[in-house]
């Protein structure tokens, strides 16, 4: 099938029927790992600008740039010390202004990360807050006095476990109180109950960038701002642990709707897009309350049902690789797609981001034999789901996880390092526990998304010069054909397949982007099939994906005809037995 890239030279506009962000495809960029323009081994803002023509050629409409603000980089920029400055190795505010202009000149839009549940402990606000109990900014963060055991030992106010391990409470010697940090000790939580703090956040973190032309925000941990009254203990899930997972306790607090309403009143003045990160929210009714159009809070959220498939229940990494069934994947997607059925809400489609491993390694097969085909299968699946589609850098070329031969020392993420160290500390001589943890990290760690973008097969994958030392080692799969240069010239590459798929998604938006999802052949253990029905036309789409290394029988579904099969990821599709699905085959049928 011949194809061209999507009409990416036409500006992303709202239509009478739909706001601009509904039919957009968003391309996520992790600045440290995308493209290094000055050979210091760290990606940067000018490096992004250099690659805008490539990004445009994919057929995407919006770029999302992960935090590029000034930061001590304890958590790769999610610990912000100044919302109005840029981290110097990434560039300057002027570099950002050039990037915004160049994105807009190509008819695309740009959104930034908004990280306002917490700041860095190096932010001027927190330095003031911790300077004394009487400082005017003391109440901008969450400070509590110690509690004491019967024997007089000091202890934190509750049993919450930090997302990165240990207690959420850090003792401050100077003022003799604890402060709350749901993430690292270097990421103190802002007290959103303080109206002055909220107003200052809105001005510094939002309005200052909207006035520079930014088109919206991906809002980090959007449901953590309002803490539960009294900060009660979490239920004990792990009796062996001192600190307990408390996500279901501290998320979705009583004033969340109020705070999101305030933020939306600013965003709506700019016709800006908002997408919230919504962890620990299994209740669809709560999600609906955030994204219902009439409630005017958020345009959409990321629900984590799909990317949480197979993770450990007590902790993400307390699991084994591939600890899930296809039925788990089906039910996760059915839940998130069902959000728009009969409602005024909107949803998202994604399977990769900076916090997730590579999808081919996790849900496909990253062996040389099947990595390309299973990557294309995942492209068909997620580009056929309703909602705004998000594609993470490298996903479009089929990047895979870090090789298993790499030692744990190659992993750089604070989450990975902290968790592995905790396991070793608790089990110093238990090599089996160490090996199980390594296996889980090799499957699920955030590091897999953070290796440098693979532009070519050169040393360092073309991310930086061959003589430079990248901040994180480039994946050796760049020398195995997984890179932009090789794939650009290969008609059958994952890259060119994604371009084709994104064009089809735009052409058939009424059914692929807006259609109502219905799972079919539920009990099939290896084949994922579903129907999409347009709410406004007679269009129907049928998507069939074989999640297996073996051939599978094509399900019996009304409306399957080779004449309306728009795309297939098996090159000999026209000549093979139509009733048999090849390993990792995906087909998309559309009838109008």
Coordinates of C-alpha atoms in Angstrom, one line a residue:
X1 CA 0.0 0.0 0.0
X2 CA 1.5 3.3 -1.0
X3 CA 1.3 6.2 1.5
X4 CA 2.5 9.6 2.4
X5 CA 2.9 11.3 5.7
X6 CA -0.2 12.9 7.2
X7 CA -1.1 16.5 6.2
X8 CA 1.2 17.9 8.9
X9 CA 1.7 21.2 7.2
X10 CA -1.9 22.1 7.9
X11 CA -2.4 23.9 11.2
X12 CA -4.1 22.1 14.1
X13 CA -7.4 23.9 14.4
X14 CA -10.6 23.5 16.3
X15 CA -13.6 22.6 14.2
X16 CA -17.2 23.5 14.9
X17 CA -17.7 20.0 16.2
X18 CA -14.5 19.2 18.1
X19 CA -11.9 21.2 20.0
X20 CA -8.4 21.0 18.4
X21 CA -6.9 18.7 20.9
X22 CA -9.4 15.8 20.3
X23 CA -8.1 14.8 16.9
X24 CA -4.4 15.6 17.7
X25 CA -1.6 13.1 17.9
X26 CA 0.9 14.2 20.6
X27 CA 4.6 13.3 20.4
X28 CA 6.3 13.2 23.8
X29 CA 9.9 14.4 24.1
X30 CA 12.2 13.6 27.0
X31 CA 14.8 16.5 26.7
X32 CA 17.8 14.8 28.2
X33 CA 17.6 11.8 25.8
X34 CA 16.2 13.3 22.6
X35 CA 19.0 15.1 20.7
X36 CA 22.3 16.7 21.9
X37 CA 23.1 19.8 19.8
X38 CA 26.4 20.7 21.5
X39 CA 28.1 17.4 22.1
X40 CA 28.1 17.6 25.9
X41 CA 26.3 14.2 26.2
X42 CA 23.0 15.7 27.3
X43 CA 20.0 16.4 25.1
X44 CA 18.9 20.0 24.9
X45 CA 16.2 22.5 23.6
X46 CA 18.1 23.5 20.4
X47 CA 18.4 19.7 19.7
X48 CA 14.6 19.5 19.7
X49 CA 14.4 22.4 17.3
X50 CA 16.8 20.7 15.0
X51 CA 14.5 17.7 14.7
X52 CA 11.2 19.5 14.2
X53 CA 11.0 18.6 10.5
X54 CA 11.4 14.9 11.4
X55 CA 8.7 15.2 14.0
X56 CA 6.4 16.9 11.5
X57 CA 7.1 14.2 9.0
X58 CA 5.5 11.7 11.3
X59 CA 2.1 13.3 11.0
X60 CA 1.8 14.4 14.6
X61 CA 0.2 17.7 15.6
X62 CA 1.5 18.5 19.1
X63 CA 4.8 18.1 20.9
X64 CA 4.9 17.6 24.6
X65 CA 8.2 18.6 26.2
X66 CA 9.0 17.0 29.6
X67 CA 10.3 19.3 32.3
X68 CA 13.0 21.6 31.0
X69 CA 12.8 24.0 33.9
X70 CA 15.8 24.7 36.2
X71 CA 16.3 21.8 38.6
X72 CA 18.9 20.0 40.7
X73 CA 17.8 16.9 38.6
X74 CA 17.3 14.6 41.5
X75 CA 14.3 13.2 39.7
X76 CA 15.2 14.2 36.1
X77 CA 13.6 17.6 36.3
X78 CA 10.5 16.7 38.2
X79 CA 12.1 18.5 41.1
X80 CA 11.8 22.2 39.9
X81 CA 13.7 25.0 41.6
X82 CA 12.5 27.8 39.3
X83 CA 9.4 27.5 37.0
X84 CA 10.4 30.5 35.0
X85 CA 14.0 29.5 34.2
X86 CA 15.4 26.7 32.0
X87 CA 17.9 24.0 33.3
X88 CA 21.2 25.5 31.8
X89 CA 22.5 22.2 30.2
X90 CA 19.2 22.2 28.2
X91 CA 19.5 25.8 27.1
X92 CA 17.9 29.1 27.9
X93 CA 14.5 30.7 28.0
X94 CA 15.3 32.3 24.6
X95 CA 15.9 28.7 23.3
X96 CA 12.4 27.8 24.5
X97 CA 11.0 30.9 22.8
X98 CA 12.7 29.9 19.5
X99 CA 11.3 26.3 19.9
X100 CA 7.8 27.6 20.5
X101 CA 8.0 29.9 17.4
X102 CA 9.4 27.1 15.2
X103 CA 6.8 24.6 16.3
X104 CA 4.0 27.1 15.5
X105 CA 5.6 28.0 12.2
X106 CA 5.1 24.4 11.1
X107 CA 1.4 24.4 12.1
X108 CA 2.0 22.3 15.2
X109 CA 1.4 23.1 18.8
X110 CA 3.5 22.6 22.0
X111 CA 2.6 21.6 25.5
X112 CA 4.8 21.5 28.6
X113 CA 4.9 19.5 31.8
X114 CA 3.2 21.2 34.7
X115 CA 4.7 19.9 37.9
X116 CA 3.0 21.6 40.9
X117 CA 2.2 19.0 43.5
X118 CA 5.7 19.6 44.8
X119 CA 8.8 21.7 44.1
X120 CA 12.5 21.1 44.6
X121 CA 13.8 21.6 48.1
X122 CA 16.1 24.1 46.4
X123 CA 13.2 26.3 45.2
X124 CA 13.3 29.8 46.9
X125 CA 9.8 29.2 48.2
X126 CA 10.9 26.1 50.2
X127 CA 14.1 27.7 51.4
X128 CA 12.0 30.4 52.9
X129 CA 9.4 28.0 54.3
X130 CA 12.0 25.9 56.1
X131 CA 14.0 28.9 57.4
X132 CA 11.7 29.3 60.5
X133 CA 8.3 28.4 61.8
X134 CA 7.2 32.1 61.6
X135 CA 8.3 32.7 58.0
X136 CA 5.4 33.9 55.8
X137 CA 5.9 31.0 53.5
X138 CA 5.9 28.4 56.2
X139 CA 2.4 27.4 55.4
X140 CA 3.2 27.0 51.7
X141 CA 4.4 23.5 52.4
X142 CA 3.0 20.7 54.7
X143 CA 4.8 20.8 58.1
X144 CA 3.8 18.6 61.1
X145 CA 5.3 18.1 64.6
X146 CA 6.7 14.7 65.5
X147 CA 4.8 12.0 67.3
X148 CA 6.4 9.8 69.9
X149 CA 6.3 6.1 70.9
X150 CA 5.7 5.0 74.4
X151 CA 9.5 4.8 74.9
X152 CA 9.9 8.4 73.8
X153 CA 11.2 7.7 70.3
X154 CA 10.3 10.2 67.6
X155 CA 8.2 9.0 64.7
X156 CA 6.5 10.5 61.7
X157 CA 2.9 11.6 61.7
X158 CA 1.6 8.6 59.7
X159 CA 2.7 5.4 58.0
X160 CA 2.6 6.5 54.3
X161 CA 5.3 5.1 52.0
X162 CA 6.9 7.5 49.6
X163 CA 6.5 6.6 45.9
X164 CA 10.3 6.2 45.8
X165 CA 10.6 4.3 49.1
X166 CA 10.9 5.1 52.8
X167 CA 8.6 7.4 54.7
X168 CA 6.9 10.4 53.1
X169 CA 8.0 12.5 56.1
X170 CA 11.5 14.1 56.4
X171 CA 12.7 15.5 59.7
X172 CA 14.0 19.1 59.6
X173 CA 16.6 19.7 62.3
X174 CA 16.5 23.5 62.1
X175 CA 12.8 23.9 62.8
X176 CA 12.2 20.5 64.6
X177 CA 9.3 19.5 62.4
X178 CA 8.6 17.0 59.6
X179 CA 7.7 18.1 56.1
X180 CA 5.7 15.9 53.6
X181 CA 7.1 14.6 50.4
X182 CA 5.1 12.0 48.4
X183 CA 8.2 11.5 46.2
X184 CA 11.8 12.2 47.1
X185 CA 12.8 14.0 50.2
X186 CA 14.1 16.7 47.8
X187 CA 10.6 17.1 46.4
X188 CA 8.5 18.7 49.3
X189 CA 4.7 18.8 48.6
X190 CA 3.1 22.2 48.3
X191 CA 0.3 23.0 50.7
X192 CA -2.5 23.7 48.2
X193 CA -4.8 24.7 51.0
X194 CA -2.9 28.0 51.1
X195 CA -4.5 30.3 48.6
X196 CA -1.5 32.6 48.2
X197 CA 0.6 29.6 47.3
X198 CA -1.9 28.5 44.7
X199 CA -2.1 32.0 43.1
X200 CA 1.7 32.2 42.9
X201 CA 1.9 28.8 41.3
X202 CA -0.7 29.8 38.7
X203 CA 1.3 32.9 37.8
X204 CA 4.8 31.4 37.9
X205 CA 4.2 27.9 36.4
X206 CA 1.2 28.5 34.1
X207 CA 0.6 32.0 33.0
X208 CA 4.2 32.9 32.4
X209 CA 4.5 30.1 29.8
X210 CA 1.0 30.5 28.3
X211 CA 1.9 34.2 27.7
X212 CA 5.0 32.9 25.7
X213 CA 2.7 30.9 23.4
X214 CA 2.6 27.5 25.0
X215 CA -0.6 25.7 24.0
X216 CA -1.3 23.7 27.2
X217 CA 0.1 21.3 29.8
X218 CA 0.4 17.7 30.7
X219 CA -0.3 18.0 34.4
X220 CA 1.9 15.8 36.6
X221 CA 0.2 13.9 39.4
X222 CA -2.9 16.1 39.0
X223 CA -4.9 14.3 41.6
X224 CA -2.5 14.6 44.6
X225 CA -2.9 18.4 45.4
X226 CA -5.7 18.0 47.9
X227 CA -4.7 15.8 50.8
X228 CA -7.2 13.9 53.0
X229 CA -8.3 15.6 56.2
X230 CA -6.2 14.5 59.1
X231 CA -3.7 12.6 56.9
X232 CA -4.9 9.2 58.2
X233 CA -2.7 6.1 58.2
X234 CA -2.9 3.8 55.1
X235 CA -4.2 0.3 55.4
X236 CA -1.5 -2.3 56.0
X237 CA -0.9 -4.2 52.7
X238 CA 2.5 -5.4 53.5
X239 CA 2.8 -6.5 57.2
X240 CA 6.6 -6.8 56.8
X241 CA 7.0 -3.2 55.9
X242 CA 7.3 -0.2 58.2
X243 CA 5.8 2.1 55.5
X244 CA 2.6 1.3 53.6
X245 CA 1.5 2.2 50.0
X246 CA -1.0 5.1 50.5
X247 CA -1.8 6.1 47.0
X248 CA -5.5 5.4 47.4
X249 CA -5.5 7.5 50.6
X250 CA -3.7 10.6 49.5
X251 CA -5.1 10.9 45.9
X252 CA -8.4 12.5 44.9
X253 CA -8.8 14.5 48.1
X254 CA -11.8 16.6 49.1
X255 CA -10.8 19.9 47.3
X256 CA -9.5 18.5 44.0
X257 CA -12.5 19.7 42.0
X258 CA -12.1 23.2 43.4
X259 CA -8.4 23.4 42.5
X260 CA -8.9 22.0 39.0
X261 CA -11.7 24.5 38.4
X262 CA -9.3 27.3 39.3
X263 CA -6.7 26.0 36.9
X264 CA -9.2 25.5 34.1
X265 CA -10.4 29.1 34.4
X266 CA -6.9 30.1 33.4
X267 CA -6.4 27.5 30.7
X268 CA -9.7 28.2 29.0
X269 CA -8.8 31.9 28.6
X270 CA -5.9 30.7 26.3
X271 CA -7.9 27.8 24.6
X272 CA -5.2 25.6 26.1
X273 CA -5.1 21.9 26.3
X274 CA -4.9 20.0 29.6
X275 CA -4.2 16.3 30.2
X276 CA -3.8 15.1 33.7
X277 CA -1.8 12.3 35.1
X278 CA -4.3 10.4 37.3
X279 CA -2.7 7.5 39.2
X280 CA -4.3 5.5 42.0
X281 CA -7.8 6.1 40.6
X282 CA -9.7 2.8 39.9
X283 CA -13.1 4.4 40.2
X284 CA -14.4 5.4 36.7
X285 CA -16.9 7.8 38.3
X286 CA -14.1 9.8 39.8
X287 CA -12.3 10.0 36.5
X288 CA -15.5 11.1 34.8
X289 CA -15.8 13.9 37.3
X290 CA -12.5 15.2 36.3
X291 CA -13.0 15.0 32.5
X292 CA -16.7 15.6 32.0
X293 CA -17.0 18.6 29.6
X294 CA -19.8 20.2 31.7
X295 CA -17.7 20.0 34.8
X296 CA -14.9 22.2 33.1
X297 CA -11.9 20.7 35.0
X298 CA -9.6 18.8 32.7
X299 CA -9.8 18.0 29.0
X300 CA -8.6 14.5 29.5
X301 CA -6.5 12.3 31.8
X302 CA -4.1 9.4 31.5
X303 CA -5.6 6.4 33.1
X304 CA -2.9 3.8 34.0
X305 CA -5.0 0.6 33.5
X306 CA -3.1 -0.6 30.5
X307 CA 0.4 0.2 31.7
X308 CA -0.3 -1.2 35.2
X309 CA -1.0 -4.6 33.7
X310 CA 1.4 -7.1 35.3
X311 CA 2.9 -4.9 37.9
X312 CA 3.1 -6.0 41.6
X313 CA 0.3 -5.2 43.9
X314 CA 2.3 -4.2 47.0
X315 CA 5.0 -2.5 44.8
X316 CA 5.4 -2.1 41.1
X317 CA 8.6 -4.2 41.0
X318 CA 7.4 -7.0 43.3
X319 CA 6.4 -9.2 40.3
X320 CA 7.9 -11.4 37.5
X321 CA 8.2 -10.5 33.8
X322 CA 5.0 -11.0 31.7
X323 CA 2.9 -11.7 34.8
X324 CA -0.4 -11.1 33.0
X325 CA -2.7 -12.6 30.4
X326 CA -4.2 -11.0 27.2
X327 CA -7.5 -11.0 29.1
X328 CA -5.9 -8.5 31.5
X329 CA -4.9 -6.2 28.6
X330 CA -8.4 -6.5 27.1
X331 CA -10.2 -5.5 30.2
X332 CA -7.8 -2.6 30.9
X333 CA -8.4 -1.1 27.5
X334 CA -12.2 -1.8 27.7
X335 CA -12.3 0.2 30.9
X336 CA -10.5 3.3 29.6
X337 CA -12.2 3.2 26.2
X338 CA -15.6 2.9 28.0
X339 CA -15.1 6.4 29.6
X340 CA -16.5 8.1 26.5
X341 CA -19.4 5.8 25.9
X342 CA -22.6 7.7 26.5
X343 CA -20.8 10.5 28.3
X344 CA -19.5 14.0 27.6
X345 CA -15.9 13.0 28.5
X346 CA -12.8 12.5 26.5
X347 CA -10.0 9.9 26.9
X348 CA -6.4 9.1 25.8
X349 CA -4.6 6.3 24.1
X350 CA -1.0 5.6 25.1
X351 CA 1.2 2.6 26.0
X352 CA 4.6 4.3 26.4
X353 CA 5.9 7.4 28.2
X354 CA 9.0 8.4 30.2
X355 CA 7.8 6.3 33.2
X356 CA 7.2 3.1 31.4
X357 CA 9.4 0.4 29.7
X358 CA 9.3 -0.1 26.0
X359 CA 6.0 -1.6 24.8
X360 CA 7.5 -4.1 22.4
X361 CA 9.5 -5.6 25.2
X362 CA 6.5 -5.7 27.5
X363 CA 3.5 -6.5 25.3
X364 CA 5.1 -7.7 22.1
X365 CA 8.2 -9.8 21.4
X366 CA 11.6 -7.9 21.2
X367 CA 13.5 -10.8 19.6
X368 CA 15.1 -10.0 16.3
X369 CA 12.5 -12.2 14.5
X370 CA 9.4 -10.5 15.9
X371 CA 10.3 -7.1 17.2
X372 CA 9.3 -5.2 14.0
X373 CA 6.1 -7.1 13.4
X374 CA 4.9 -6.9 17.0
X375 CA 5.8 -3.2 17.1
X376 CA 3.6 -2.6 14.1
X377 CA 0.8 -4.7 15.8
X378 CA 0.9 -2.4 18.8
X379 CA 0.8 0.6 16.4
X380 CA -2.4 -0.7 14.8
X381 CA -3.9 -1.3 18.2
X382 CA -3.2 2.0 20.0
X383 CA -3.7 4.2 16.9
X384 CA -7.1 2.6 16.5
X385 CA -8.3 3.5 20.0
X386 CA -10.5 6.5 20.7
X387 CA -9.3 9.6 22.4
X388 CA -6.2 11.7 22.0
X389 CA -3.2 9.6 20.9
X390 CA 0.2 10.0 22.6
X391 CA 3.4 8.6 21.1
X392 CA 6.6 8.6 23.0
X393 CA 10.0 9.3 21.4
X394 CA 11.4 6.1 19.9
X395 CA 8.1 4.3 20.0
X396 CA 7.7 5.2 16.4
X397 CA 10.9 3.4 15.4
X398 CA 10.2 0.4 17.7
X399 CA 12.8 1.0 20.4
X400 CA 13.1 -1.9 22.9
X401 CA 14.3 -2.3 26.5
X402 CA 17.9 -2.2 27.7
X403 CA 19.7 -5.5 26.9
X404 CA 19.6 -7.9 29.7
X405 CA 23.4 -8.2 29.7
X406 CA 23.8 -4.7 31.0
X407 CA 24.7 -4.5 34.7
X408 CA 22.4 -2.8 37.1
X409 CA 24.9 0.0 37.4
X410 CA 23.8 1.2 33.9
X411 CA 20.4 2.1 35.3
X412 CA 20.2 5.8 36.3
X413 CA 16.7 6.3 37.6
X414 CA 16.3 7.4 41.2
X415 CA 13.3 4.9 41.5
X416 CA 15.4 2.0 40.1
X417 CA 18.5 2.7 42.2
X418 CA 16.5 3.3 45.4
X419 CA 14.4 0.1 45.0
X420 CA 17.3 -2.1 44.2
X421 CA 19.3 -0.7 47.1
X422 CA 16.3 -1.3 49.5
X423 CA 16.1 -5.0 48.4
X424 CA 19.8 -5.5 48.9
X425 CA 19.8 -3.8 52.3
X426 CA 16.9 -6.0 53.5
X427 CA 18.3 -9.2 51.9
X428 CA 22.1 -8.7 51.8
X429 CA 22.9 -12.4 51.2
X430 CA 19.8 -13.5 49.3
X431 CA 21.0 -13.7 45.7
X432 CA 17.7 -15.1 44.6
X433 CA 15.9 -11.9 45.8
X434 CA 18.5 -9.8 44.0
X435 CA 18.0 -11.7 40.8
X436 CA 14.2 -11.5 41.0
X437 CA 14.5 -7.7 41.5
X438 CA 16.9 -7.4 38.5
X439 CA 14.5 -9.4 36.3
X440 CA 11.6 -7.1 37.3
X441 CA 13.7 -4.0 36.6
X442 CA 14.8 -5.4 33.3
X443 CA 11.2 -5.7 32.4
X444 CA 9.5 -2.7 34.0
X445 CA 12.1 0.0 35.0
X446 CA 11.6 3.6 33.8
X447 CA 15.2 3.6 32.5
X448 CA 14.2 1.7 29.4
X449 CA 12.4 4.8 28.1
X450 CA 15.3 7.1 28.9
X451 CA 18.1 5.7 26.8
X452 CA 19.1 8.1 24.1
X453 CA 16.9 8.4 21.0
X454 CA 18.3 6.3 18.2
X455 CA 18.9 8.5 15.1
X456 CA 21.5 6.3 13.4
X457 CA 23.7 3.2 13.7
X458 CA 26.7 5.2 14.7
X459 CA 28.4 5.1 18.1
X460 CA 26.0 6.8 20.6
X461 CA 23.2 6.2 18.1
X462 CA 23.6 9.6 16.5
X463 CA 22.2 11.2 19.7
X464 CA 25.5 13.0 20.4
X465 CA 28.9 13.0 18.6
X466 CA 30.8 9.7 18.6
X467 CA 33.5 11.2 20.8
X468 CA 31.1 12.4 23.5
X469 CA 30.0 10.4 26.5
X470 CA 26.1 10.4 26.7
X471 CA 24.6 10.9 30.1
X472 CA 23.0 7.4 29.7
X473 CA 24.4 4.7 27.5
X474 CA 22.7 4.3 24.1
X475 CA 20.9 1.0 23.5
X476 CA 23.0 -1.3 21.2
X477 CA 19.8 -2.1 19.3
X478 CA 20.6 1.1 17.3
X479 CA 23.3 -1.1 15.5
X480 CA 20.6 -3.7 14.8
X481 CA 18.5 -1.5 12.5
X482 CA 16.4 0.3 15.1
X483 CA 17.2 3.8 14.2
X484 CA 15.7 6.7 12.2
X485 CA 18.3 6.8 9.4
X486 CA 17.9 3.1 8.5
X487 CA 14.2 3.0 8.9
X488 CA 13.6 6.1 6.9
X489 CA 14.9 4.3 3.8
X490 CA 13.1 1.0 4.5
X491 CA 9.5 1.0 3.2
X492 CA 8.6 -1.9 5.5
X493 CA 10.1 -0.3 8.7
X494 CA 8.2 0.3 11.9
X495 CA 8.7 4.1 11.4
X496 CA 7.1 4.2 8.0
X497 CA 4.3 1.9 9.3
X498 CA 3.6 4.4 12.1
X499 CA 3.4 7.2 9.5
X500 CA 0.9 5.2 7.5
X501 CA -1.1 4.4 10.6
X502 CA -1.3 8.0 11.7
X503 CA -2.5 9.1 8.3
X504 CA -5.3 6.5 8.4
X505 CA -6.2 7.6 11.9
X506 CA -6.7 11.2 10.6
X507 CA -8.6 10.1 7.4
X508 CA -11.0 7.9 9.4
X509 CA -11.2 10.1 12.5
X510 CA -14.9 9.7 12.9
X511 CA -14.5 6.0 13.7
X512 CA -10.9 5.6 14.9
X513 CA -10.7 8.7 17.1
X514 CA -14.4 9.2 18.1
X515 CA -15.8 5.7 17.7
X516 CA -17.4 3.7 20.4
X517 CA -15.3 0.6 21.4
X518 CA -16.8 -2.9 21.8
X519 CA -14.7 -5.9 22.6
X520 CA -15.4 -9.1 20.7
X521 CA -14.3 -12.7 21.0
X522 CA -13.5 -11.9 24.7
X523 CA -12.3 -15.3 25.7
X524 CA -9.8 -15.8 22.9
X525 CA -6.5 -16.2 24.8
X526 CA -4.2 -15.0 22.0
X527 CA -6.3 -12.7 19.7
X528 CA -7.5 -9.3 20.7
X529 CA -10.4 -8.2 18.5
X530 CA -12.7 -5.2 18.8
X531 CA -15.2 -3.2 16.8
X532 CA -15.3 0.6 16.7
X533 CA -18.6 2.3 15.7
X534 CA -18.8 6.0 14.7
X535 CA -21.4 7.9 16.8
X536 CA -22.3 10.1 13.8
X537 CA -22.0 8.0 10.6
X538 CA -22.4 4.4 9.6
X539 CA -18.6 3.8 9.7
X540 CA -17.4 0.7 11.4
X541 CA -13.8 -0.4 12.1
X542 CA -12.7 -3.9 13.1
X543 CA -9.3 -4.4 14.6
X544 CA -7.7 -7.8 15.1
X545 CA -4.3 -8.4 16.8
X546 CA -2.6 -11.7 17.3
X547 CA -0.6 -11.5 20.6
X548 CA 1.3 -14.7 19.9
X549 CA 4.4 -16.1 18.4
X550 CA 2.2 -18.8 16.8
X551 CA -0.4 -18.7 14.0
X552 CA -4.0 -18.2 15.2
X553 CA -7.4 -18.7 13.6
X554 CA -9.1 -15.6 12.4
X555 CA -12.2 -15.0 14.6
X556 CA -15.5 -15.2 12.8
X557 CA -16.8 -11.7 12.6
X558 CA -19.4 -10.2 10.3
X559 CA -18.1 -7.6 7.9
X560 CA -14.6 -9.0 7.4
X561 CA -13.6 -8.8 3.8
X562 CA -10.3 -8.4 2.1
X563 CA -11.8 -5.5 0.1
X564 CA -12.2 -3.3 3.2
X565 CA -8.9 -4.3 4.9
X566 CA -7.0 -1.0 5.1
X567 CA -3.8 -2.1 6.7
X568 CA -2.0 -5.3 7.7
X569 CA 1.5 -5.6 9.2
X570 CA 2.4 -8.7 7.3
X571 CA 4.0 -7.9 3.9
X572 CA 2.6 -10.8 2.0
X573 CA -1.0 -10.1 3.2
X574 CA -2.5 -10.2 -0.3
X575 CA -1.3 -13.7 -1.0
X576 CA -1.7 -15.6 2.2
X577 CA -4.5 -17.6 3.7
X578 CA -7.0 -14.9 4.9
X579 CA -8.4 -17.2 7.6
X580 CA -5.2 -17.6 9.4
X581 CA -3.4 -14.9 11.4
X582 CA 0.4 -15.0 11.3
X583 CA 2.4 -14.5 14.5
X584 CA 1.9 -10.9 15.8
X585 CA -0.3 -10.0 12.8
X586 CA -2.6 -7.1 13.0
X587 CA -5.4 -6.1 10.6
X588 CA -7.6 -3.1 10.4
X589 CA -10.9 -3.3 8.4
X590 CA -13.1 -0.2 7.9
X591 CA -16.5 -0.2 6.2
X592 CA -18.6 2.9 5.5

